Amino acid sequence: MNAAQKAKIEANRKLALERLKQRGLLNKLQVKSIESRNAPPTKPLPTTNKVTKPGSYITESNANAPVLEQGQRGDVPPTSEKKKQYIRPSVRAQDYIDYDFSTMQDLHGGYINPHDRGNYNSSYGDESSYDNTRNLKTLEDWKQEQKARRNLYENAPPPEHISLAIKCQECHINIEMDPILDDVFKLHVCKQCAKAYPQKYSLLTKTECKEDYFLTEDELADLDLFHRLEKPNPHSGTFARMQLFVRCEIETFAFKKWGGEDGLDKEWERRETQKTKRKEQLYKKEINTMRLKTRAQEFTKRLREKKYGKLHKHQYGEPIGTHKDEDGNVMVKRRCIECGLEVDEIDI
């Protein structure tokens, strides 16, 4: 292969690499690897004719280097560090294959990533495609999370003196608060008062807040407006989690929005009136549709009568005479009064 052919091959390699870059099929690491692989090999340093002992050589550029053993050269690494010398392709398979099924991993729908575990096997798959800088959860972090989760439904430790304890805001006597109202909704209410005042401290679902207090989805989703307690959906475990709100917070916001209790009642009356009007409009629409169908049927009936005449119903008179058929049955002859049609009937 002459120099012109080598130059042409090198130009084609560069052109193919530029096309892959423009199409966005290569990342920076792959581009760097391809460029280093296609770079021309460096020439070995010349050796001198200075010989220290048979089979040993010393280079002119590094005269102070240690003396090499027999069979080793200064420009060649030891045999254990040598790489296999073979013809490498200019473009690898991963440069033009988008999805290599032989290297894909089953992440179970995105819920389980083996790289998140401590015993991840880096030899399986491409480790460079994962984020190695992400900090994994330590044992201490897990213990703190479990402790905070337990404290959500447990009372705080008792105060140093009973006079320093927080008392119920309703009875001003009890110091043992309802864990859900105290921890989730930040209301200092004991269990007895929570049961005694259900009109204030009962829990409402999102549907009840929408239907009874006319709040929107965006308002209920605002974390700054309302506290909420999430529980598994009682209808199915695959449904969205159920959200519960305390009644006093919902009423306070609804009264402020609609102008007090009277304003909320007026809004309820207005919506009920609109609902009745919509039902009446739907009823009138159905009546008009039914009338149109009736008119169409009547018009079709008139056209049929005009073309074929009215449907005639025979009116038979008294029997005209009797006779017997071949089998010996007594036959009676009748005639229509209007059209004169005669029929034979068997007299049973």
Short mmCIF file of C-alpha atoms in Angstrom, two decimals:
data_model
loop_
_atom_site.label_atom_id
_atom_site.label_comp_id
_atom_site.label_asym_id
_atom_site.label_seq_id
_atom_site.Cartn_x
_atom_site.Cartn_y
_atom_site.Cartn_z
CA MET A 1 0.00 0.00 0.00
CA ASN A 2 1.50 3.30 -1.10
CA ALA A 3 1.32 6.69 0.65
CA ALA A 4 -1.56 7.98 -1.53
CA GLN A 5 -3.76 5.02 -0.66
CA LYS A 6 -2.98 5.43 3.05
CA ALA A 7 -3.83 9.13 2.88
CA LYS A 8 -7.14 8.38 1.12
CA ILE A 9 -8.10 5.81 3.77
CA GLU A 10 -7.27 8.26 6.55
CA ALA A 11 -9.38 10.97 4.90
CA ASN A 12 -12.34 8.57 4.58
CA ARG A 13 -12.02 7.69 8.25
CA LYS A 14 -12.11 11.34 9.27
CA LEU A 15 -15.10 11.99 7.00
CA ALA A 16 -17.03 9.06 8.51
CA LEU A 17 -16.22 10.28 12.02
CA GLU A 18 -17.47 13.79 11.22
CA ARG A 19 -20.73 12.37 9.84
CA LEU A 20 -21.28 10.39 13.03
CA LYS A 21 -20.63 13.53 15.09
CA GLN A 22 -23.13 15.56 13.09
CA ARG A 23 -25.82 12.87 13.50
CA GLY A 24 -25.24 12.83 17.26
CA LEU A 25 -24.57 9.09 17.46
CA LEU A 26 -21.35 9.40 19.44
CA ASN A 27 -20.60 10.89 22.82
CA LYS A 28 -17.35 12.57 23.81
CA LEU A 29 -15.84 9.41 25.24
CA GLN A 30 -16.48 7.43 22.07
CA VAL A 31 -15.11 10.21 19.85
CA LYS A 32 -11.96 10.42 21.92
CA SER A 33 -11.52 6.64 21.78
CA ILE A 34 -11.95 6.56 17.98
CA GLU A 35 -9.51 9.44 17.43
CA SER A 36 -6.87 7.83 19.66
CA ARG A 37 -7.34 4.52 17.87
CA ASN A 38 -7.05 6.08 14.40
CA ALA A 39 -4.02 8.20 15.31
CA PRO A 40 -0.79 7.17 13.52
CA PRO A 41 1.54 5.04 15.68
CA THR A 42 4.51 6.77 17.23
CA LYS A 43 7.92 5.74 15.94
CA PRO A 44 10.26 4.00 18.42
CA LEU A 45 13.18 5.97 19.69
CA PRO A 46 16.48 5.21 17.92
CA THR A 47 18.96 3.15 19.80
CA THR A 48 22.66 3.86 20.08
CA ASN A 49 25.56 1.67 19.30
CA LYS A 50 26.79 1.95 22.88
CA VAL A 51 26.75 -1.50 24.35
CA THR A 52 27.35 -2.11 28.03
CA LYS A 53 27.23 -5.87 27.80
CA PRO A 54 26.07 -8.35 25.20
CA GLY A 55 22.33 -8.05 24.52
CA SER A 56 21.92 -4.73 26.43
CA TYR A 57 21.29 -1.30 24.81
CA ILE A 58 21.14 2.29 26.06
CA THR A 59 19.30 5.09 24.22
CA GLU A 60 20.89 8.45 23.53
CA SER A 61 17.82 10.35 24.76
CA ASN A 62 17.88 8.67 28.17
CA ALA A 63 21.42 7.90 29.05
CA ASN A 64 20.73 7.78 32.78
CA ALA A 65 18.00 5.11 32.39
CA PRO A 66 18.63 1.75 34.07
CA VAL A 67 20.27 -0.92 32.07
CA LEU A 68 17.79 -3.23 30.33
CA GLU A 69 18.01 -6.96 30.42
CA GLN A 70 18.65 -9.09 27.40
CA GLY A 71 15.71 -9.27 24.95
CA GLN A 72 14.19 -5.92 26.09
CA ARG A 73 14.25 -2.59 24.22
CA GLY A 74 13.76 0.88 25.57
CA ASP A 75 10.75 1.68 23.35
CA VAL A 76 8.83 -1.52 24.12
CA PRO A 77 7.10 -2.18 27.50
CA PRO A 78 7.56 -5.48 29.32
CA THR A 79 5.86 -8.55 27.92
CA SER A 80 3.17 -8.57 30.67
CA GLU A 81 2.04 -5.05 29.69
CA LYS A 82 1.98 -5.62 25.95
CA LYS A 83 -1.33 -5.44 24.16
CA LYS A 84 -2.36 -7.74 21.40
CA GLN A 85 -1.39 -6.42 18.02
CA TYR A 86 -4.22 -6.85 15.50
CA ILE A 87 -5.94 -4.85 12.79
CA ARG A 88 -8.60 -2.65 14.42
CA PRO A 89 -11.67 -1.53 12.43
CA SER A 90 -12.12 2.16 11.77
CA VAL A 91 -15.75 2.07 13.02
CA ARG A 92 -16.87 -0.26 15.78
CA ALA A 93 -20.26 -1.95 16.02
CA GLN A 94 -21.46 0.37 18.81
CA ASP A 95 -20.71 3.35 16.55
CA TYR A 96 -23.63 2.55 14.24
CA ILE A 97 -25.84 0.15 16.30
CA ASP A 98 -28.31 2.11 18.43
CA TYR A 99 -29.69 -0.78 20.50
CA ASP A 100 -27.46 -3.78 21.23
CA PHE A 101 -29.77 -6.35 22.83
CA SER A 102 -26.83 -8.50 23.94
CA THR A 103 -25.71 -5.79 26.40
CA MET A 104 -29.13 -4.63 27.61
CA GLN A 105 -30.18 -5.13 31.24
CA ASP A 106 -33.59 -5.89 32.70
CA LEU A 107 -34.38 -3.02 35.07
CA HIS A 108 -37.92 -4.32 35.74
CA GLY A 109 -39.74 -1.35 34.24
CA GLY A 110 -37.33 1.21 35.72
CA TYR A 111 -38.01 0.28 39.35
CA ILE A 112 -34.87 -1.76 40.04
CA ASN A 113 -31.42 -0.59 38.98
CA PRO A 114 -28.59 -3.01 39.84
CA HIS A 115 -26.12 -0.11 39.86
CA ASP A 116 -27.84 1.34 42.93
CA ARG A 117 -26.80 -1.67 44.99
CA GLY A 118 -23.48 -1.96 46.71
CA ASN A 119 -22.55 -5.27 45.06
CA TYR A 120 -22.94 -4.01 41.50
CA ASN A 121 -20.95 -6.06 39.00
CA SER A 122 -19.19 -3.56 36.76
CA SER A 123 -18.24 -6.25 34.27
CA TYR A 124 -21.89 -6.62 33.26
CA GLY A 125 -23.04 -3.89 30.92
CA ASP A 126 -21.55 -0.49 30.25
CA GLU A 127 -20.72 1.07 33.59
CA SER A 128 -20.01 4.45 31.99
CA SER A 129 -23.72 4.83 31.19
CA TYR A 130 -24.56 5.12 34.90
CA ASP A 131 -24.05 7.99 37.29
CA ASN A 132 -21.23 6.88 39.56
CA THR A 133 -21.26 10.13 41.57
CA ARG A 134 -24.67 9.51 43.14
CA ASN A 135 -24.43 8.95 46.89
CA LEU A 136 -26.08 5.77 48.10
CA LYS A 137 -28.14 5.70 51.29
CA THR A 138 -26.08 4.71 54.31
CA LEU A 139 -27.22 2.71 57.32
CA GLU A 140 -27.33 5.83 59.48
CA ASP A 141 -29.52 7.63 56.94
CA TRP A 142 -31.89 4.66 56.89
CA LYS A 143 -32.07 4.63 60.72
CA GLN A 144 -32.86 8.36 60.82
CA GLU A 145 -35.58 7.89 58.21
CA GLN A 146 -37.16 5.04 60.18
CA LYS A 147 -37.01 7.07 63.38
CA ALA A 148 -38.71 10.06 61.74
CA ARG A 149 -41.34 7.73 60.29
CA ARG A 150 -42.06 6.25 63.75
CA ASN A 151 -42.26 9.67 65.34
CA LEU A 152 -44.98 10.59 62.88
CA TYR A 153 -47.49 8.48 64.86
CA GLU A 154 -45.87 8.64 68.30
CA ASN A 155 -45.95 11.42 70.84
CA ALA A 156 -42.87 13.46 71.55
CA PRO A 157 -40.94 12.68 74.75
CA PRO A 158 -42.49 14.18 77.88
CA PRO A 159 -41.32 17.63 79.00
CA GLU A 160 -39.04 18.18 81.97
CA HIS A 161 -41.90 19.56 84.08
CA ILE A 162 -45.63 19.13 83.66
CA SER A 163 -46.15 22.89 83.75
CA LEU A 164 -44.11 23.19 80.54
CA ALA A 165 -46.25 20.67 78.64
CA ILE A 166 -48.49 21.84 75.82
CA LYS A 167 -52.16 21.51 76.74
CA CYS A 168 -55.17 20.85 74.56
CA GLN A 169 -56.48 23.98 72.88
CA GLU A 170 -60.08 22.94 73.52
CA CYS A 171 -60.22 21.66 77.09
CA HIS A 172 -56.92 23.20 78.33
CA ILE A 173 -56.42 20.19 80.60
CA ASN A 174 -55.07 17.16 78.74
CA ILE A 175 -51.46 17.07 77.62
CA GLU A 176 -51.72 13.85 75.60
CA MET A 177 -52.51 14.97 72.07
CA ASP A 178 -54.01 13.08 69.20
CA PRO A 179 -50.94 11.85 67.25
CA ILE A 180 -52.38 12.42 63.78
CA LEU A 181 -53.81 15.88 64.47
CA ASP A 182 -50.67 16.93 66.32
CA ASP A 183 -48.00 15.58 64.00
CA VAL A 184 -49.67 15.86 60.59
CA PHE A 185 -52.10 18.78 60.91
CA LYS A 186 -50.19 20.69 63.68
CA LEU A 187 -53.29 20.95 65.89
CA HIS A 188 -52.84 20.56 69.65
CA VAL A 189 -56.04 18.65 70.36
CA CYS A 190 -56.49 15.63 72.61
CA LYS A 191 -58.32 12.50 71.53
CA GLN A 192 -61.37 13.21 73.71
CA CYS A 193 -61.89 16.68 72.21
CA ALA A 194 -61.29 15.37 68.68
CA LYS A 195 -64.19 12.92 69.19
CA ALA A 196 -66.34 15.53 70.97
CA TYR A 197 -66.02 18.10 68.14
CA PRO A 198 -66.33 16.18 64.86
CA GLN A 199 -67.61 19.33 63.12
CA LYS A 200 -64.09 20.78 63.52
CA TYR A 201 -61.60 17.92 63.63
CA SER A 202 -63.11 15.23 61.42
CA LEU A 203 -61.17 14.22 58.29
CA LEU A 204 -62.51 14.85 54.79
CA THR A 205 -61.61 13.21 51.52
CA LYS A 206 -60.71 15.21 48.43
CA THR A 207 -64.08 14.43 46.84
CA GLU A 208 -65.96 15.76 49.87
CA CYS A 209 -63.91 18.97 49.80
CA LYS A 210 -64.81 19.49 46.14
CA GLU A 211 -68.53 18.71 46.48
CA ASP A 212 -69.28 20.29 49.88
CA TYR A 213 -66.95 23.31 49.89
CA PHE A 214 -66.47 23.83 46.12
CA LEU A 215 -62.67 23.83 46.19
CA THR A 216 -60.64 23.21 43.04
CA GLU A 217 -57.99 20.60 42.35
CA ASP A 218 -55.20 23.20 42.26
CA GLU A 219 -56.18 24.58 45.66
CA LEU A 220 -56.23 21.16 47.27
CA ALA A 221 -52.86 20.28 45.70
CA ASP A 222 -51.18 23.38 47.21
CA LEU A 223 -48.98 22.22 50.10
CA ASP A 224 -48.81 25.74 51.55
CA LEU A 225 -52.58 25.95 52.06
CA PHE A 226 -53.53 22.63 53.63
CA HIS A 227 -51.93 19.81 55.57
CA ARG A 228 -52.82 16.36 54.35
CA LEU A 229 -52.65 12.75 55.45
CA GLU A 230 -52.03 10.15 52.75
CA LYS A 231 -53.25 6.58 53.07
CA PRO A 232 -53.54 3.61 50.69
CA ASN A 233 -56.68 3.72 48.59
CA PRO A 234 -59.34 1.47 50.19
CA HIS A 235 -60.85 0.57 46.80
CA SER A 236 -57.67 -0.85 45.25
CA GLY A 237 -53.96 -0.87 45.99
CA THR A 238 -53.16 0.19 42.43
CA PHE A 239 -55.27 3.37 42.62
CA ALA A 240 -53.88 6.76 43.64
CA ARG A 241 -53.31 7.23 47.37
CA MET A 242 -56.18 8.68 49.36
CA GLN A 243 -55.66 12.21 50.75
CA LEU A 244 -57.43 13.32 53.93
CA PHE A 245 -57.89 16.94 55.07
CA VAL A 246 -59.02 18.28 58.43
CA ARG A 247 -62.43 20.00 58.38
CA CYS A 248 -61.46 23.17 60.28
CA GLU A 249 -58.74 24.11 57.73
CA ILE A 250 -61.06 23.43 54.81
CA GLU A 251 -63.92 25.45 56.33
CA THR A 252 -61.66 28.41 57.15
CA PHE A 253 -60.37 28.61 53.59
CA ALA A 254 -63.82 28.03 52.04
CA PHE A 255 -65.47 30.75 54.18
CA LYS A 256 -62.69 33.13 53.21
CA LYS A 257 -63.12 32.26 49.55
CA TRP A 258 -66.93 32.47 49.35
CA GLY A 259 -67.49 35.22 51.92
CA GLY A 260 -68.55 33.31 55.03
CA GLU A 261 -71.16 30.65 55.62
CA ASP A 262 -73.91 32.67 53.91
CA GLY A 263 -71.77 33.09 50.81
CA LEU A 264 -71.14 29.33 50.72
CA ASP A 265 -74.91 28.68 50.95
CA LYS A 266 -75.56 31.15 48.12
CA GLU A 267 -72.93 29.45 45.97
CA TRP A 268 -74.61 26.09 46.67
CA GLU A 269 -78.02 27.52 45.65
CA ARG A 270 -76.53 29.02 42.48
CA ARG A 271 -74.96 25.73 41.46
CA GLU A 272 -78.13 23.78 42.21
CA THR A 273 -80.14 26.24 40.08
CA GLN A 274 -77.68 25.85 37.22
CA LYS A 275 -77.85 22.07 37.59
CA THR A 276 -81.67 22.19 37.38
CA LYS A 277 -81.51 24.43 34.31
CA ARG A 278 -79.10 22.07 32.58
CA LYS A 279 -81.42 19.14 33.30
CA GLU A 280 -84.39 21.07 31.87
CA GLN A 281 -82.43 22.02 28.77
CA LEU A 282 -81.39 18.39 28.29
CA TYR A 283 -85.02 17.28 28.75
CA LYS A 284 -86.26 19.80 26.17
CA LYS A 285 -83.57 18.71 23.76
CA GLU A 286 -84.63 15.07 24.10
CA ILE A 287 -88.31 16.04 23.62
CA ASN A 288 -87.49 17.96 20.43
CA THR A 289 -85.49 15.01 19.13
CA MET A 290 -88.40 12.66 19.86
CA ARG A 291 -90.83 15.04 18.09
CA LEU A 292 -88.61 15.16 15.03
CA LYS A 293 -88.49 11.37 14.94
CA THR A 294 -92.31 11.21 15.27
CA ARG A 295 -92.78 13.72 12.46
CA ALA A 296 -90.38 11.80 10.26
CA GLN A 297 -92.27 8.57 10.93
CA GLU A 298 -95.61 10.25 10.15
CA PHE A 299 -94.24 11.74 6.94
CA THR A 300 -92.87 8.35 5.90
CA LYS A 301 -96.25 6.75 6.62
CA ARG A 302 -98.05 9.30 4.44
CA LEU A 303 -95.64 8.76 1.58
CA ARG A 304 -96.14 4.99 1.81
CA GLU A 305 -99.97 5.43 1.77
CA LYS A 306 -99.73 7.79 -1.18
CA LYS A 307 -97.66 5.31 -3.14
CA TYR A 308 -99.20 1.98 -2.13
CA GLY A 309 -102.47 3.05 -0.58
CA LYS A 310 -103.74 2.63 2.95
CA LEU A 311 -103.37 -0.66 4.73
CA HIS A 312 -106.63 -2.59 4.27
CA LYS A 313 -108.08 -4.71 7.06
CA HIS A 314 -110.59 -7.32 5.90
CA GLN A 315 -114.01 -7.47 7.51
CA TYR A 316 -115.66 -10.84 6.78
CA GLY A 317 -119.42 -11.34 6.92
CA GLU A 318 -121.57 -14.40 7.56
CA PRO A 319 -120.60 -17.72 5.94
CA ILE A 320 -121.96 -18.09 2.41
CA GLY A 321 -122.11 -21.85 2.07
CA THR A 322 -120.59 -25.08 3.19
CA HIS A 323 -118.97 -27.96 1.35
CA LYS A 324 -116.54 -30.76 2.01
CA ASP A 325 -112.97 -31.08 0.79
CA GLU A 326 -111.18 -34.23 -0.37
CA ASP A 327 -110.47 -35.34 3.18
CA GLY A 328 -114.07 -34.93 4.24
CA ASN A 329 -113.58 -31.76 6.29
CA VAL A 330 -116.43 -29.26 6.35
CA MET A 331 -115.33 -26.04 4.64
CA VAL A 332 -116.98 -22.63 5.18
CA LYS A 333 -116.66 -19.80 2.61
CA ARG A 334 -116.50 -16.18 3.82
CA ARG A 335 -116.36 -12.92 1.83
CA CYS A 336 -114.94 -9.50 2.75
CA ILE A 337 -117.59 -6.82 2.85
CA GLU A 338 -115.31 -4.06 1.42
CA CYS A 339 -113.05 -5.74 -1.14
CA GLY A 340 -115.02 -8.97 -1.83
CA LEU A 341 -112.14 -11.33 -1.03
CA GLU A 342 -113.37 -14.86 -0.45
CA VAL A 343 -111.56 -17.35 1.79
CA ASP A 344 -112.28 -20.95 2.74
CA GLU A 345 -112.12 -21.88 6.38
CA ILE A 346 -112.39 -25.26 8.08
CA ASP A 347 -115.39 -25.49 10.34
CA ILE A 348 -114.15 -27.15 13.54
#
